Structures are given as C-alpha cells and as structure tokens.
Coordinates of C-alpha atoms (C1' of nucleotides) in Angstrom, one line a residue:
Chain A
M47 CA -1.0 -30.4 5.4
S48 CA -1.3 -28.8 1.9
T49 CA -0.6 -30.7 -1.3
P50 CA 3.0 -30.3 -2.5
V51 CA 3.5 -27.6 -5.1
R52 CA 4.1 -28.8 -8.6
T53 CA 4.7 -26.3 -11.4
R54 CA 5.6 -26.9 -15.0
F55 CA 7.0 -25.1 -18.0
A56 CA 5.9 -26.6 -21.3
P57 CA 7.8 -25.1 -24.2
S58 CA 7.1 -26.1 -27.8
P59 CA 10.3 -27.3 -29.5
T60 CA 11.2 -24.3 -31.5
G61 CA 15.0 -24.8 -31.6
Y62 CA 15.8 -21.9 -29.3
M63 CA 14.9 -20.5 -25.9
H64 CA 13.1 -17.2 -25.9
I65 CA 14.1 -14.8 -23.2
G66 CA 10.5 -14.1 -22.3
G67 CA 9.8 -17.8 -22.1
M68 CA 12.8 -18.1 -19.9
R69 CA 11.3 -15.6 -17.5
T70 CA 8.0 -17.6 -17.4
A71 CA 10.0 -20.7 -16.8
L72 CA 12.0 -19.0 -14.1
F73 CA 8.8 -17.9 -12.2
N74 CA 7.5 -21.5 -12.3
W75 CA 10.8 -22.8 -11.1
L76 CA 11.0 -20.2 -8.4
W77 CA 7.6 -20.9 -7.1
A78 CA 8.3 -24.7 -7.0
R79 CA 11.6 -24.1 -5.2
H80 CA 10.2 -21.6 -2.8
N81 CA 7.7 -24.1 -1.7
G82 CA 10.0 -27.1 -1.7
G83 CA 7.9 -28.4 -4.6
T84 CA 8.6 -30.0 -7.9
F85 CA 9.4 -28.3 -11.2
V86 CA 8.4 -30.2 -14.3
L87 CA 9.7 -29.6 -17.8
R88 CA 7.3 -30.9 -20.5
I89 CA 7.7 -30.6 -24.2
D90 CA 4.5 -29.5 -26.0
D91 CA 5.1 -31.0 -29.4
T92 CA 1.7 -31.8 -30.5
D93 CA 2.2 -29.9 -33.7
Q94 CA 5.7 -30.6 -34.8
Q95 CA 7.6 -33.9 -34.9
R96 CA 10.5 -33.3 -37.2
N97 CA 14.0 -32.9 -35.8
L98 CA 12.7 -33.1 -32.3
D99 CA 16.1 -33.5 -30.6
E100 CA 17.5 -30.6 -32.6
A101 CA 14.6 -28.5 -31.5
V102 CA 14.6 -29.5 -27.9
A103 CA 18.4 -29.5 -27.1
P104 CA 18.9 -25.7 -27.2
I105 CA 16.0 -25.3 -24.7
L106 CA 17.4 -27.8 -22.3
H107 CA 20.8 -26.2 -22.7
A108 CA 19.5 -22.8 -21.7
F109 CA 18.0 -24.3 -18.5
R110 CA 21.3 -26.0 -17.7
W111 CA 23.3 -22.9 -18.4
L112 CA 21.2 -20.8 -16.0
G113 CA 21.3 -23.6 -13.4
L114 CA 17.5 -24.1 -13.4
H115 CA 17.3 -27.8 -12.9
W116 CA 14.1 -29.6 -13.6
D117 CA 12.9 -32.4 -11.4
E118 CA 11.0 -34.2 -14.0
G119 CA 11.1 -34.1 -17.8
P120 CA 13.4 -34.9 -20.7
D121 CA 16.6 -36.7 -19.8
V122 CA 15.7 -37.0 -16.1
G123 CA 12.4 -38.8 -16.4
G124 CA 9.9 -38.9 -13.5
D125 CA 6.8 -40.7 -12.3
Y126 CA 4.4 -38.9 -14.6
G127 CA 6.1 -39.5 -17.9
P128 CA 6.4 -39.5 -20.8
Y129 CA 7.2 -35.8 -20.9
F130 CA 6.7 -35.3 -24.6
Q131 CA 3.2 -34.7 -25.7
S132 CA 3.9 -36.6 -28.9
Q133 CA 4.3 -39.7 -26.7
R134 CA 1.2 -39.3 -24.7
G135 CA -1.4 -40.1 -27.3
D136 CA -3.1 -42.8 -25.2
R137 CA -3.7 -40.3 -22.4
Y138 CA -5.4 -37.9 -24.7
Q139 CA -7.4 -40.7 -26.2
A140 CA -8.6 -41.8 -22.8
A141 CA -9.5 -38.3 -21.8
L142 CA -11.3 -37.9 -25.1
E143 CA -13.4 -41.0 -24.5
K144 CA -14.3 -39.8 -21.1
L145 CA -15.6 -36.5 -22.5
M146 CA -17.4 -38.2 -25.3
A147 CA -19.1 -40.7 -22.9
A148 CA -20.2 -37.8 -20.7
G149 CA -21.6 -36.0 -23.7
K150 CA -19.1 -33.2 -23.3
A151 CA -17.4 -33.6 -26.6
Y152 CA -18.7 -34.4 -30.1
K153 CA -17.6 -35.1 -33.6
D154 CA -17.9 -32.2 -35.9
F155 CA -18.2 -33.2 -39.5
D156 CA -18.2 -29.7 -40.9
S157 CA -15.3 -29.2 -43.2
P158 CA -12.7 -26.4 -42.6
E159 CA -14.2 -24.6 -45.6
V160 CA -17.7 -24.6 -44.1
V161 CA -16.3 -23.4 -40.7
K162 CA -14.4 -20.7 -42.4
A163 CA -17.5 -19.5 -44.3
D164 CA -19.4 -19.4 -41.1
R165 CA -16.8 -17.3 -39.5
E166 CA -16.6 -14.9 -42.5
A167 CA -20.4 -14.6 -42.5
A168 CA -20.4 -13.6 -38.9
E169 CA -17.7 -11.2 -39.4
K170 CA -19.5 -9.6 -42.4
E171 CA -22.6 -9.1 -40.2
K172 CA -20.5 -7.8 -37.4
R173 CA -21.7 -10.6 -35.3
N174 CA -19.6 -12.4 -32.7
Y175 CA -18.7 -15.8 -34.2
L176 CA -19.9 -18.9 -32.5
N177 CA -19.5 -22.2 -34.2
I178 CA -22.7 -23.7 -35.6
R179 CA -23.3 -27.0 -34.1
R180 CA -24.7 -28.7 -37.2
S181 CA -23.2 -32.1 -36.3
L182 CA -25.1 -32.1 -33.0
D183 CA -28.3 -32.5 -34.9
L184 CA -27.1 -35.5 -36.8
S185 CA -28.9 -38.8 -36.0
P186 CA -26.9 -41.8 -34.9
Q187 CA -27.5 -43.3 -38.4
E188 CA -26.3 -40.2 -40.2
I189 CA -23.2 -40.2 -38.1
A190 CA -22.6 -43.8 -38.8
D191 CA -23.0 -43.1 -42.5
L192 CA -20.6 -40.2 -42.5
E193 CA -18.0 -42.3 -40.7
E194 CA -18.7 -45.2 -43.1
A195 CA -17.9 -42.8 -46.0
N196 CA -14.7 -41.8 -44.2
T197 CA -15.8 -38.2 -43.8
S198 CA -13.2 -36.5 -41.8
Y199 CA -14.2 -34.8 -38.6
V200 CA -12.7 -32.9 -35.7
I201 CA -13.7 -33.3 -32.1
R202 CA -15.0 -30.3 -30.3
F203 CA -15.5 -29.7 -26.6
L204 CA -19.1 -28.9 -25.9
V205 CA -19.3 -25.6 -24.1
D206 CA -22.3 -25.1 -21.9
R207 CA -23.5 -21.8 -23.3
T208 CA -25.9 -21.1 -20.4
R209 CA -23.2 -20.6 -17.8
K210 CA -20.3 -18.5 -16.9
V211 CA -16.8 -19.6 -16.0
A212 CA -14.5 -17.9 -13.6
I213 CA -11.0 -18.4 -12.2
Q214 CA -9.3 -16.9 -9.2
D215 CA -6.0 -15.8 -10.6
S216 CA -3.1 -15.3 -8.2
V217 CA -2.0 -12.1 -9.9
R218 CA -5.2 -11.0 -11.7
G219 CA -7.7 -11.8 -9.1
D220 CA -11.2 -12.9 -10.2
V221 CA -11.7 -13.1 -13.9
E222 CA -15.0 -14.3 -15.4
W223 CA -16.2 -15.1 -18.9
D224 CA -19.6 -15.6 -20.3
C225 CA -19.7 -19.0 -22.0
A226 CA -22.4 -17.9 -24.3
L227 CA -19.6 -16.1 -26.1
I228 CA -17.3 -19.0 -26.4
S229 CA -17.0 -21.2 -29.4
D230 CA -16.7 -25.0 -28.9
P231 CA -12.9 -25.4 -29.2
V232 CA -11.5 -28.1 -31.4
I233 CA -9.7 -30.5 -29.1
M234 CA -8.7 -33.2 -31.6
R235 CA -7.7 -32.6 -35.2
S236 CA -9.1 -34.6 -38.1
N237 CA -5.7 -36.4 -38.1
G238 CA -6.3 -37.6 -34.6
S239 CA -3.7 -35.4 -32.9
P240 CA -4.8 -33.3 -29.9
L241 CA -4.7 -29.6 -29.7
Y242 CA -2.8 -27.5 -27.1
N243 CA -5.8 -26.4 -25.1
F244 CA -6.8 -30.0 -24.6
A245 CA -3.4 -31.8 -24.4
S246 CA -2.1 -29.2 -22.0
V247 CA -5.0 -29.7 -19.6
V248 CA -4.9 -33.5 -19.8
D249 CA -1.2 -33.4 -19.0
D250 CA -1.6 -30.9 -16.2
I251 CA -4.1 -33.1 -14.6
D252 CA -2.0 -36.3 -15.1
M253 CA 1.1 -34.6 -13.8
Q254 CA -0.8 -33.2 -10.9
I255 CA 0.2 -29.7 -11.6
T256 CA -1.0 -27.4 -8.8
H257 CA 0.0 -24.0 -10.2
V258 CA -0.2 -23.0 -13.8
I259 CA 2.1 -19.9 -14.0
R260 CA 2.2 -18.6 -17.5
A261 CA 2.3 -15.4 -19.5
E262 CA -0.7 -13.1 -19.7
E263 CA -1.3 -13.8 -23.3
H264 CA -2.8 -17.1 -22.3
L265 CA -5.4 -15.5 -20.1
A266 CA -7.9 -15.4 -23.0
N267 CA -7.9 -19.2 -23.6
T268 CA -8.0 -19.9 -19.9
S269 CA -11.8 -19.9 -20.1
V270 CA -11.7 -22.9 -22.3
Q271 CA -9.1 -24.7 -20.3
A272 CA -10.9 -24.1 -17.1
L273 CA -14.0 -25.7 -18.6
I274 CA -12.0 -28.7 -19.7
F275 CA -10.3 -29.0 -16.3
E276 CA -13.7 -29.0 -14.7
A277 CA -15.1 -31.6 -17.1
L278 CA -12.1 -33.9 -16.7
S279 CA -11.1 -33.5 -13.1
G280 CA -13.8 -31.5 -11.3
S281 CA -11.4 -28.8 -10.3
T282 CA -8.8 -26.4 -11.7
P283 CA -5.3 -25.7 -10.7
Q284 CA -4.3 -22.4 -9.3
F285 CA -3.7 -20.0 -12.2
A286 CA -1.2 -17.1 -12.2
H287 CA -1.0 -15.0 -15.3
I288 CA 2.1 -13.0 -15.2
P289 CA 2.7 -10.0 -17.4
F290 CA 4.4 -10.7 -20.6
V291 CA 7.8 -9.3 -21.4
A292 CA 7.6 -6.3 -23.7
A293 CA 10.2 -5.2 -26.2
P294 CA 12.5 -2.4 -24.9
G295 CA 10.8 0.9 -24.9
T296 CA 7.5 -0.5 -26.1
T297 CA 4.4 -2.0 -24.6
K298 CA 4.3 -4.8 -27.2
K299 CA 5.2 -8.3 -26.5
L300 CA 8.8 -9.2 -27.2
S301 CA 8.7 -11.4 -30.2
K302 CA 11.3 -13.1 -32.3
R303 CA 9.4 -12.0 -35.4
D304 CA 10.4 -8.4 -34.8
V305 CA 14.1 -8.8 -34.3
G306 CA 14.6 -6.9 -37.6
K307 CA 12.8 -3.9 -36.0
Y308 CA 14.7 -4.2 -32.8
R309 CA 18.0 -3.4 -34.5
N310 CA 16.8 0.1 -34.8
N311 CA 15.6 0.2 -31.2
P312 CA 17.8 2.6 -29.3
Q313 CA 17.6 0.6 -26.1
F314 CA 18.5 -2.6 -27.9
R315 CA 21.4 -1.1 -29.7
K316 CA 24.0 -1.8 -27.1
L317 CA 23.1 -5.4 -27.0
F318 CA 23.3 -5.8 -30.8
A319 CA 26.6 -3.9 -30.7
L320 CA 28.0 -6.5 -28.4
G321 CA 27.3 -9.2 -30.9
D322 CA 28.2 -7.2 -33.9
T323 CA 31.8 -6.8 -32.6
A324 CA 32.3 -10.2 -31.1
F325 CA 30.6 -12.6 -33.5
P326 CA 32.5 -11.7 -36.6
I327 CA 35.7 -12.2 -34.8
L328 CA 34.5 -15.6 -33.5
G329 CA 33.2 -16.5 -36.9
N330 CA 29.6 -16.7 -35.7
E331 CA 26.9 -15.1 -37.7
V332 CA 24.7 -12.4 -36.3
S333 CA 21.4 -13.0 -37.8
E334 CA 17.9 -14.4 -37.3
S335 CA 19.5 -17.4 -35.8
L336 CA 21.3 -15.6 -33.0
N337 CA 19.8 -12.4 -31.5
P338 CA 19.0 -10.7 -28.2
V339 CA 15.6 -12.4 -28.0
M340 CA 17.3 -15.7 -27.5
V341 CA 18.9 -16.8 -24.3
S342 CA 21.9 -18.3 -26.1
Y343 CA 22.8 -14.9 -27.4
Y344 CA 23.8 -13.9 -23.9
E345 CA 25.6 -17.1 -23.2
Q346 CA 27.7 -16.7 -26.3
L347 CA 28.6 -13.2 -25.4
G348 CA 29.8 -14.2 -22.0
F349 CA 27.1 -12.9 -19.8
L350 CA 26.8 -14.3 -16.3
P351 CA 23.8 -16.6 -15.5
E352 CA 23.5 -14.6 -12.3
A353 CA 22.9 -11.4 -14.3
I354 CA 20.4 -12.9 -16.6
L355 CA 18.5 -14.5 -13.7
N356 CA 18.6 -11.3 -11.6
S357 CA 17.4 -9.3 -14.6
L358 CA 14.6 -11.7 -15.5
A359 CA 13.4 -12.0 -11.9
R360 CA 13.0 -8.3 -11.6
L361 CA 10.8 -8.1 -14.7
G362 CA 7.4 -8.1 -13.2
W363 CA 8.4 -9.0 -9.7
S364 CA 10.1 -7.1 -6.9
L365 CA 10.9 -7.8 -3.3
D366 CA 10.5 -4.4 -1.9
D367 CA 11.4 -0.8 -2.6
V368 CA 15.2 -1.1 -2.4
T369 CA 16.5 -4.6 -3.1
E370 CA 17.8 -4.9 -6.6
N371 CA 20.8 -7.2 -6.7
M372 CA 19.7 -10.7 -5.7
S373 CA 21.3 -14.1 -6.0
L374 CA 19.1 -17.0 -7.2
D375 CA 19.1 -18.5 -3.7
F376 CA 18.0 -15.3 -2.3
I377 CA 15.2 -14.9 -4.8
V378 CA 14.0 -18.5 -4.1
E379 CA 13.8 -17.7 -0.5
H380 CA 11.7 -14.6 -1.0
F381 CA 9.8 -15.2 -4.2
T382 CA 6.0 -15.1 -3.9
L383 CA 3.2 -14.8 -6.4
D384 CA 1.5 -12.0 -4.6
R385 CA 4.4 -9.7 -5.4
V386 CA 4.1 -10.2 -9.1
V387 CA 3.2 -7.0 -10.9
K388 CA 0.1 -6.8 -13.2
A389 CA 1.3 -4.5 -15.9
S390 CA 3.5 -5.7 -18.8
A391 CA 7.1 -5.1 -18.2
G392 CA 9.5 -3.9 -20.8
F393 CA 12.8 -5.7 -21.1
D394 CA 15.5 -3.2 -20.3
P395 CA 18.9 -3.9 -21.8
D396 CA 20.6 -1.2 -19.7
R397 CA 19.3 -2.8 -16.6
L398 CA 20.6 -6.2 -17.7
L399 CA 24.0 -4.6 -18.4
A400 CA 24.0 -3.0 -14.9
F401 CA 23.2 -6.4 -13.3
Q402 CA 25.9 -7.9 -15.3
E403 CA 28.5 -5.4 -14.1
H404 CA 27.4 -6.0 -10.6
W405 CA 27.7 -9.8 -10.7
M406 CA 31.0 -9.5 -12.6
E407 CA 32.5 -7.8 -9.7
S408 CA 32.3 -11.0 -7.7
V409 CA 34.2 -13.1 -10.3
D410 CA 37.9 -13.3 -9.5
T411 CA 40.7 -13.0 -11.9
A412 CA 41.3 -16.7 -12.2
A413 CA 37.7 -17.4 -13.1
R414 CA 37.7 -14.5 -15.6
V415 CA 40.7 -15.9 -17.3
E416 CA 39.0 -19.3 -17.6
Q417 CA 36.0 -17.7 -19.2
C418 CA 37.9 -15.4 -21.5
L419 CA 40.3 -18.0 -22.8
P420 CA 37.8 -19.7 -25.0
Y421 CA 37.1 -16.4 -26.8
L422 CA 40.8 -15.8 -27.4
I423 CA 41.2 -19.3 -28.7
K424 CA 38.3 -19.1 -31.0
A425 CA 39.5 -15.8 -32.3
G426 CA 42.8 -17.4 -33.0
W427 CA 44.8 -14.9 -31.0
I428 CA 46.3 -17.6 -28.7
S429 CA 47.0 -21.2 -29.2
S430 CA 44.2 -23.8 -28.8
S431 CA 46.0 -25.2 -25.8
P432 CA 47.1 -22.0 -24.1
T433 CA 50.6 -22.0 -22.8
D434 CA 51.4 -20.9 -19.3
D435 CA 52.7 -17.7 -20.7
E436 CA 49.5 -17.0 -22.6
R437 CA 47.5 -17.7 -19.6
A438 CA 49.6 -15.5 -17.4
F439 CA 49.5 -12.7 -19.9
T440 CA 45.7 -13.0 -20.2
G441 CA 45.5 -12.8 -16.5
R442 CA 47.6 -9.7 -16.4
L443 CA 45.6 -8.1 -19.2
I444 CA 42.3 -8.9 -17.3
T445 CA 43.7 -7.4 -14.2
A446 CA 44.6 -4.2 -16.0
L447 CA 41.2 -4.1 -17.6
G448 CA 39.5 -4.1 -14.3
E449 CA 35.9 -3.1 -14.6
R450 CA 36.2 -2.5 -18.3
L451 CA 35.6 -6.1 -18.8
K452 CA 31.8 -6.3 -18.5
V453 CA 31.0 -9.5 -20.4
F454 CA 33.7 -12.1 -21.2
S455 CA 33.6 -11.5 -24.9
D456 CA 34.7 -7.9 -24.2
I457 CA 38.2 -9.4 -24.2
L458 CA 37.9 -9.4 -27.9
N459 CA 38.1 -5.6 -27.9
Y460 CA 41.7 -5.8 -27.0
D461 CA 43.3 -7.4 -30.0
E462 CA 46.2 -4.9 -29.7
Y463 CA 47.7 -7.0 -27.0
F464 CA 47.8 -10.1 -29.2
V465 CA 48.6 -8.7 -32.5
A466 CA 52.2 -8.5 -33.9
D467 CA 53.9 -5.1 -33.4
D468 CA 54.0 -4.4 -37.1
Q469 CA 50.4 -5.3 -37.6
L470 CA 49.0 -2.8 -35.1
V471 CA 46.3 -0.6 -36.5
Y472 CA 46.0 3.0 -35.5
D473 CA 42.6 4.5 -34.7
E474 CA 42.3 7.0 -37.5
K475 CA 40.5 9.8 -35.7
A476 CA 42.8 9.6 -32.7
Y477 CA 45.8 9.5 -34.9
A478 CA 44.8 12.6 -36.7
K479 CA 44.1 14.5 -33.5
R480 CA 46.9 13.3 -31.3
V481 CA 49.8 12.8 -33.6
E482 CA 49.4 14.2 -37.1
K483 CA 48.3 17.6 -35.9
S484 CA 51.3 18.1 -33.7
V485 CA 54.0 16.0 -35.3
E486 CA 56.8 18.6 -34.7
T487 CA 56.3 18.6 -31.0
T488 CA 55.0 15.2 -30.3
I489 CA 57.4 13.0 -32.1
P490 CA 60.5 14.5 -30.6
L491 CA 58.9 14.0 -27.2
L492 CA 58.0 10.5 -28.0
Q493 CA 61.5 9.9 -29.3
G494 CA 63.0 11.1 -26.0
Y495 CA 60.7 9.0 -23.9
R496 CA 61.5 6.0 -26.0
D497 CA 65.1 6.4 -24.9
V498 CA 64.1 6.7 -21.4
L499 CA 62.1 3.5 -21.7
A500 CA 65.0 1.8 -23.3
A501 CA 67.2 2.6 -20.4
E502 CA 64.6 1.7 -17.8
E503 CA 65.6 -1.4 -15.8
D504 CA 62.5 -1.6 -13.7
F505 CA 59.8 -1.9 -16.3
T506 CA 56.8 -1.6 -14.0
A507 CA 53.8 0.7 -14.2
S508 CA 54.9 2.8 -11.2
A509 CA 58.5 3.1 -12.3
L510 CA 57.4 4.0 -15.8
E511 CA 55.0 6.6 -14.5
A512 CA 57.7 8.2 -12.3
A513 CA 60.0 8.1 -15.3
L514 CA 57.6 9.8 -17.5
N515 CA 56.8 12.5 -15.0
Q516 CA 60.5 13.2 -14.6
Y517 CA 61.0 13.2 -18.3
V518 CA 58.3 15.7 -19.2
E519 CA 59.4 18.0 -16.4
S520 CA 62.9 18.0 -17.8
R521 CA 61.6 18.9 -21.2
G522 CA 59.4 21.6 -19.8
A523 CA 56.3 19.9 -21.2
G524 CA 53.1 18.6 -19.7
L525 CA 51.9 15.0 -19.4
G526 CA 49.1 15.7 -21.9
D527 CA 51.6 16.6 -24.5
I528 CA 52.8 13.1 -24.9
I529 CA 50.6 10.6 -23.2
H530 CA 48.0 10.4 -26.0
A531 CA 50.5 9.9 -28.6
L532 CA 52.2 7.3 -26.4
R533 CA 49.0 5.4 -26.0
L534 CA 48.3 5.5 -29.6
A535 CA 51.8 4.4 -30.5
T536 CA 51.7 1.4 -28.2
T537 CA 48.1 0.3 -28.4
G538 CA 46.7 2.0 -31.5
K539 CA 43.7 3.2 -29.6
P540 CA 42.6 6.3 -27.8
A541 CA 41.3 4.5 -24.7
G542 CA 42.1 1.5 -22.6
P543 CA 43.6 0.5 -19.3
G544 CA 45.8 2.9 -17.5
M545 CA 48.7 4.0 -19.7
F546 CA 51.4 2.6 -17.6
D547 CA 49.6 -0.7 -17.1
C548 CA 49.6 -1.0 -20.8
L549 CA 53.3 -0.4 -21.1
E550 CA 54.1 -2.9 -18.4
L551 CA 51.8 -5.4 -20.0
L552 CA 53.5 -5.1 -23.4
G553 CA 57.0 -5.2 -22.0
K554 CA 60.0 -3.2 -23.0
E555 CA 60.7 -4.7 -26.3
R556 CA 57.2 -4.5 -27.7
C557 CA 56.9 -0.9 -26.5
L558 CA 60.1 0.1 -28.1
A559 CA 59.2 -1.6 -31.4
R560 CA 55.8 0.0 -31.4
I561 CA 57.1 3.5 -30.6
D562 CA 59.7 3.2 -33.3
R563 CA 57.1 2.1 -35.7
M564 CA 54.9 5.1 -34.9
I565 CA 57.8 7.5 -35.3
A566 CA 58.7 6.1 -38.6
H567 CA 55.0 6.2 -39.6
A568 CA 54.6 9.8 -38.6
T569 CA 57.7 11.1 -40.1
S570 CA 57.7 9.3 -43.4
Chain B
rG81 C1' -15.0 -5.3 -33.9
rG82 C1' -16.3 -9.1 -29.5
rC83 C1' -14.2 -10.8 -25.0
rC84 C1' -10.4 -10.1 -21.4
rC85 C1' -6.3 -7.6 -19.0
rC86 C1' -3.5 -3.2 -17.7
rA87 C1' -2.5 2.3 -16.4
rU88 C1' 3.1 5.8 -10.6
rC89 C1' 9.5 9.4 -13.1
rG90 C1' 12.4 7.8 -20.0
rU91 C1' 12.6 2.3 -17.9
rC92 C1' 11.9 -1.5 -13.9
rU93 C1' 9.4 -0.6 -9.7
rA94 C1' 7.9 0.9 -3.9
rG95 C1' 3.4 2.4 -2.3
rU96 C1' -0.4 -4.5 1.3
rC97 C1' -6.3 -3.2 1.6
rG98 C1' -6.9 5.8 2.6
rG99 C1' -3.5 9.6 6.5
rC100 C1' 3.8 8.5 8.0
rC101 C1' 3.8 10.5 0.1
rU102 C1' 5.2 18.2 -0.6
rA103 C1' 5.3 10.0 -3.8
rG104 C1' 10.9 6.3 -2.1
rG105 C1' 14.7 3.2 -4.7
rA106 C1' 17.4 1.3 -8.9
rC107 C1' 18.8 1.8 -14.1
rA108 C1' 19.2 5.5 -17.7
rU109 C1' 20.1 10.9 -18.5
rC110 C1' 22.4 15.6 -17.3
rG111 C1' 25.9 18.5 -14.1
rG112 C1' 30.2 18.7 -10.6
rA113 C1' 34.6 16.4 -8.2
rU114 C1' 38.7 12.8 -8.9
rU115 C1' 41.9 10.8 -12.9
rU116 C1' 47.2 11.3 -18.1
rU117 C1' 42.9 8.9 -21.7
rC118 C1' 38.5 5.7 -21.4
rA119 C1' 35.9 3.2 -17.8
rG120 C1' 35.1 3.6 -12.8
rU121 C1' 34.3 6.0 -8.1
rC122 C1' 32.1 10.1 -5.1
rC123 C1' 28.6 14.2 -4.8
rG124 C1' 24.4 16.5 -6.9
rA125 C1' 20.1 17.6 -10.3
rG126 C1' 15.9 17.1 -13.3
rA127 C1' 12.2 13.5 -13.8
rA128 C1' 5.8 10.3 -12.4
rC129 C1' 0.4 9.2 -9.5
rA130 C1' -3.5 9.4 -17.8
rG131 C1' -8.2 12.6 -17.4
rG132 C1' -13.0 13.5 -15.1
rG133 C1' -16.5 12.5 -11.6
rG134 C1' -17.7 10.6 -6.9
rU135 C1' -17.1 8.2 -1.5
rU136 C1' -14.4 10.4 2.7
rC137 C1' -12.3 14.9 7.6
rG138 C1' -8.6 13.0 4.2
rA139 C1' -7.2 9.2 -2.1
rA140 C1' -1.6 7.5 -6.0
rU141 C1' -4.4 4.1 -2.8
rC142 C1' -11.9 2.6 -2.9
rC143 C1' -16.1 3.1 -6.8
rC144 C1' -17.9 4.9 -11.7
rC145 C1' -17.0 6.9 -16.5
rU146 C1' -13.7 8.5 -20.3
rU147 C1' -9.1 8.1 -22.7
rG148 C1' -5.0 5.3 -23.8
rG149 C1' -2.1 0.8 -24.2
rG150 C1' -2.1 -4.4 -24.7
rG151 C1' -3.6 -9.6 -25.2
rU152 C1' -6.8 -12.9 -27.6
rC153 C1' -10.3 -14.5 -30.9
rA154 C1' -6.9 -21.4 -35.5
rC155 C1' -7.7 -28.5 -37.2
rC156 C1' -0.5 -22.8 -33.5
rA157 C1' 1.6 -23.3 -28.8

RNA sequence: GGCCCCAUCGUCUAGUCGGCCUAGGACAUCGGAUUUUCAGUCCGAGAACAGGGGUUCGAAUCCCCUUGGGGUCACCA
C-alpha cells in the first residue's frame, strides 16, 4: 500500500489571490482529491507580519468561492500545525541545529556589503558568482570572538560542491544540476528568521507532503531545496513543475506588476471592459486593487466558479483531444500529472468567456435572479429588500435576456428597464440613424402604432407582434420602417432582447409614455 | 552572461514511447443560412508540426546542432 498523497499550496499573504496561483493551487487540490489524499493550505509568511489577517482573508475567500476546500490549514487546523510559518519558529530552529550539528550549515559573518562586493567582482570578471566561504576558515576562537562582539551573521546551507543533484520531475522528467555552480543559500537571516527555501522544506517534511506541485518558475531553486530535503530527511518529495500561466497573447509570466500594460492587450480588453462598465455603477474602483489578474475580479463581476475552474484546469492540462467542458467532479476523477503540458500556457480571456457561457446555460432563471439581485440593489435600481414585484420583474427581464446574460453583472447593462420613463437616454448614433434621418416617415408610423398599442387588450409579445405586422401592412410599410425607432423609443438602445419581449416587459403604460416622449422629442 | 526549462493552427491543445496524420478538437477569426435589431443557433472556410542535419523502409513523434522564447540567479516567496 502506498503512502497517502498529501499536497499543499503555500501562498504568501499578499492580500489578494492571483489567478495563476489559483491554477497552481487547483492542480495541487486536484491531485490530492484524485488520490483521495489531503490538501494542505499553509501560509508562507516568513517575510511579512503586518496585517496578517487582512492579507490572508482574501486568499481563503477565493478558495471558498471556488469550492476548493482545504483539509488542513488556517481556520480548520490539522495534525501538523501551526499552518503559519511565522508560528513555526521552533521547527526551523530545530532543523537548523540538526544541520549545524551535522556540519551542513554554518554561520557566515560576512556583511551584506562584502557579499555584494563579491558578487559585483564576479560579475565584472564575467565569472559565475559563488559565495566565498571566508567564515569557514574561522577558528572556534575567532567565531567566539565575533559572537562576543555581537557581529551579525546569517546561516548558510553548505553545498557539497563536488557532487550533482537531480530530481525526477513528474512533468519535466529528469533534471540535474552541478552543485559546483550553486552558491550556499542563506537559510536564516541575521534577524533569526528563516528563508523560504529552508522554511518551505522544513514544513514540507513536517507536514509529510508527498507531492510538491508548483509553477515552473520554482524549478531553478529546486536544486537547493532538494539538497536540503536530503540533508534533513534523506529523501525528497515527488516534484511536479507545471508550466506557468502567461499573460494573454504573450509568453511572459502573468504578473500583477504588468496590469497597466494589460489594459492595452487586445485579448484582455473584453475582461477590462466588463469591469469598466460594471464597477462604476456599483461604486467600486477599477484599479490596481481590482483587476483581471485577481480571482476576486471575476467573483465581483458575477462569473461562475465552474467557469473559472474549467478554464484554469485547461491551462496546461487536457484530458484528451475533444473534452473541453468539465465539471470539477469530472476533473477530479480524471486529473493526472502525466497529462500536464510542459510549455507555458497563455491565459485566454476568450476561452474563459466561452466556458462561462457554457456553464451559465445550466443556471436556471430562479438562480440567475438570486445572483443578479445584489447587483441591482447595489446599483440602487431596486430597493435593498426587493419586493415581490421587483423580483418578478427581474425574473421576466432575465428570461427575455436569455443568453445575452453572460455574467451576472451584465444585468447592469439594462438600466433602461429600471429607469423612469422621462429619464431614458437615447443612444446618440442610433437615434441619428433610425429617427432623425427619417422623422417625416418614422414618426407618423410610430404615432399610429402607439394608438394600436393603446387599444391592445392582450399586451403580450405574440399579440403585439401580430398587431404590428397587421399595422405595417395596413400602412403599406415594412417592419424595418418602424421597428428600430420603436426599439429606440422604448429602450433607448439599438439592441437588446426581442422587440416584443421588451414591450411586454415594460407594459402598456410605460410603452405609451416612452413613445409619446420620443415623438415629442423628435418633433420639437 | 551562467544554469535550467520549453518549441504543433492567432490561442488552448490532441498526437503515450515512429506508420491509422494529405496532423484532430475547442476558442477566436472570416463567410453563408435563419432572425425585425443585437446575441444566439445551424452550415462552411482559412489557419500549425521553428530551421538544419541524422537514425529508419517510414518521423510532428527518436538523437544532435542551430534559432527562438521563457524562467532563475536576494538576508523575496
């Protein structure tokens, strides 16, 4: 019987969840679930302590939103805690002592300035930099003296420069490094705090992590970690370096730092556009603090977790040559590391939108209403405790919208159904083209149909359509001669749900009021 | 620059260890049909094995080189 699979995701508390990080987390989660194993969430906060809760909460929130539950970690605890590196100082200390005792780590008294000078000198001579182990030549007495004088030092892991180190990566295969080229890594800062390369290894050993699945950008420092794993536990976990997520249309790593650039990225444009229209209405700010690199961006715009998950899972992984739409359960069942692709994968907003449309199809009207209501409330278009009428109307609107509603915040594109009749704004271009240009013929037609509407007892889409057809025929006109103006008069926009659905939705009174207003506006 | 990784349509990918590939699918794009508009739906089209050497009866698939792209070189994670 093989050991149970234990994977982990160890984010540093940055205050937001990166979409690429979420993909890495997802792969770890999937592998654990696929094997009936355990998924651990650990917070790598060796470097920052301030506002920890504030920085961790959004990350936990993203996991919860997507339904990726962690078996051990913050809030849920577990047998291998604590799950914050900042609380695991004693473990690092113990590991450190073990290494020191074995002669595999040493105190380095060289100041940062000296080290920097060494590095620059090597660079100048175009020589590969290797740290100079001056402190290794110190006698016990000299060391004692330095410590007596409170000389600060860091602790470095002693790399055996005579050997090579290799790993068998689940996605990369065999990767080998020559230790003669590896500097002794600092594992403990002069202030006593451990560094990532060290803390992470100690934790992975303590927490009995069996598979370290992480982004390719970590491959380079895996040599050092493998060495430390060996020194501390005699073995290494199974590594799997998955390709990083690249920015749309590029081969470069998707980074929060470049959001400014992404605005001009043609593939990213649709995503930004979504936020640009919705957030101002909601009173949110579109900025550095909320952008498409972050998971919360999608949540706030009303994407479906299923769509995000499906999209992320297909970035660097595929099941076969035809299966695209997959539920989380389905992916769990079929996810394997050997089907992870090696090349970096560009994040594709169009693809995400396509998945979103697919998964939206399976959301029924009642559920859509529940998800749309908060947007309408926040926009101030309906009351904060929606009345039955408001709910019913929203339901009818959503039904009429059909597949036009792609993300829930799309409901905010339909202010015309919530605005007062005399506040309706006409789309300028459409108005010029459909009304202004043909006032003499259009307005009389509109006037006539207005009276037809007024007399209509059965104010339903089908009846209204029949009535309009009959009307235009009687006037010797075509449908196209009036329908655009009619749409503009009643909704202010050139496009939307079916014309007669719109009329039925608004009801007789509002239709008449709006048509009258248009006639007055056009003939004044 | 050193080390390491990668390389199939615009994008995500299939290609499982050489032949079923005149390279499949999806997204995107462009046509056509349907529709009162938009969206949608249906049908269709264009679109790729980076280059060069090998190995082999036969290579997108194996080997080498070149080129290109990327990652990483911290008292960050």
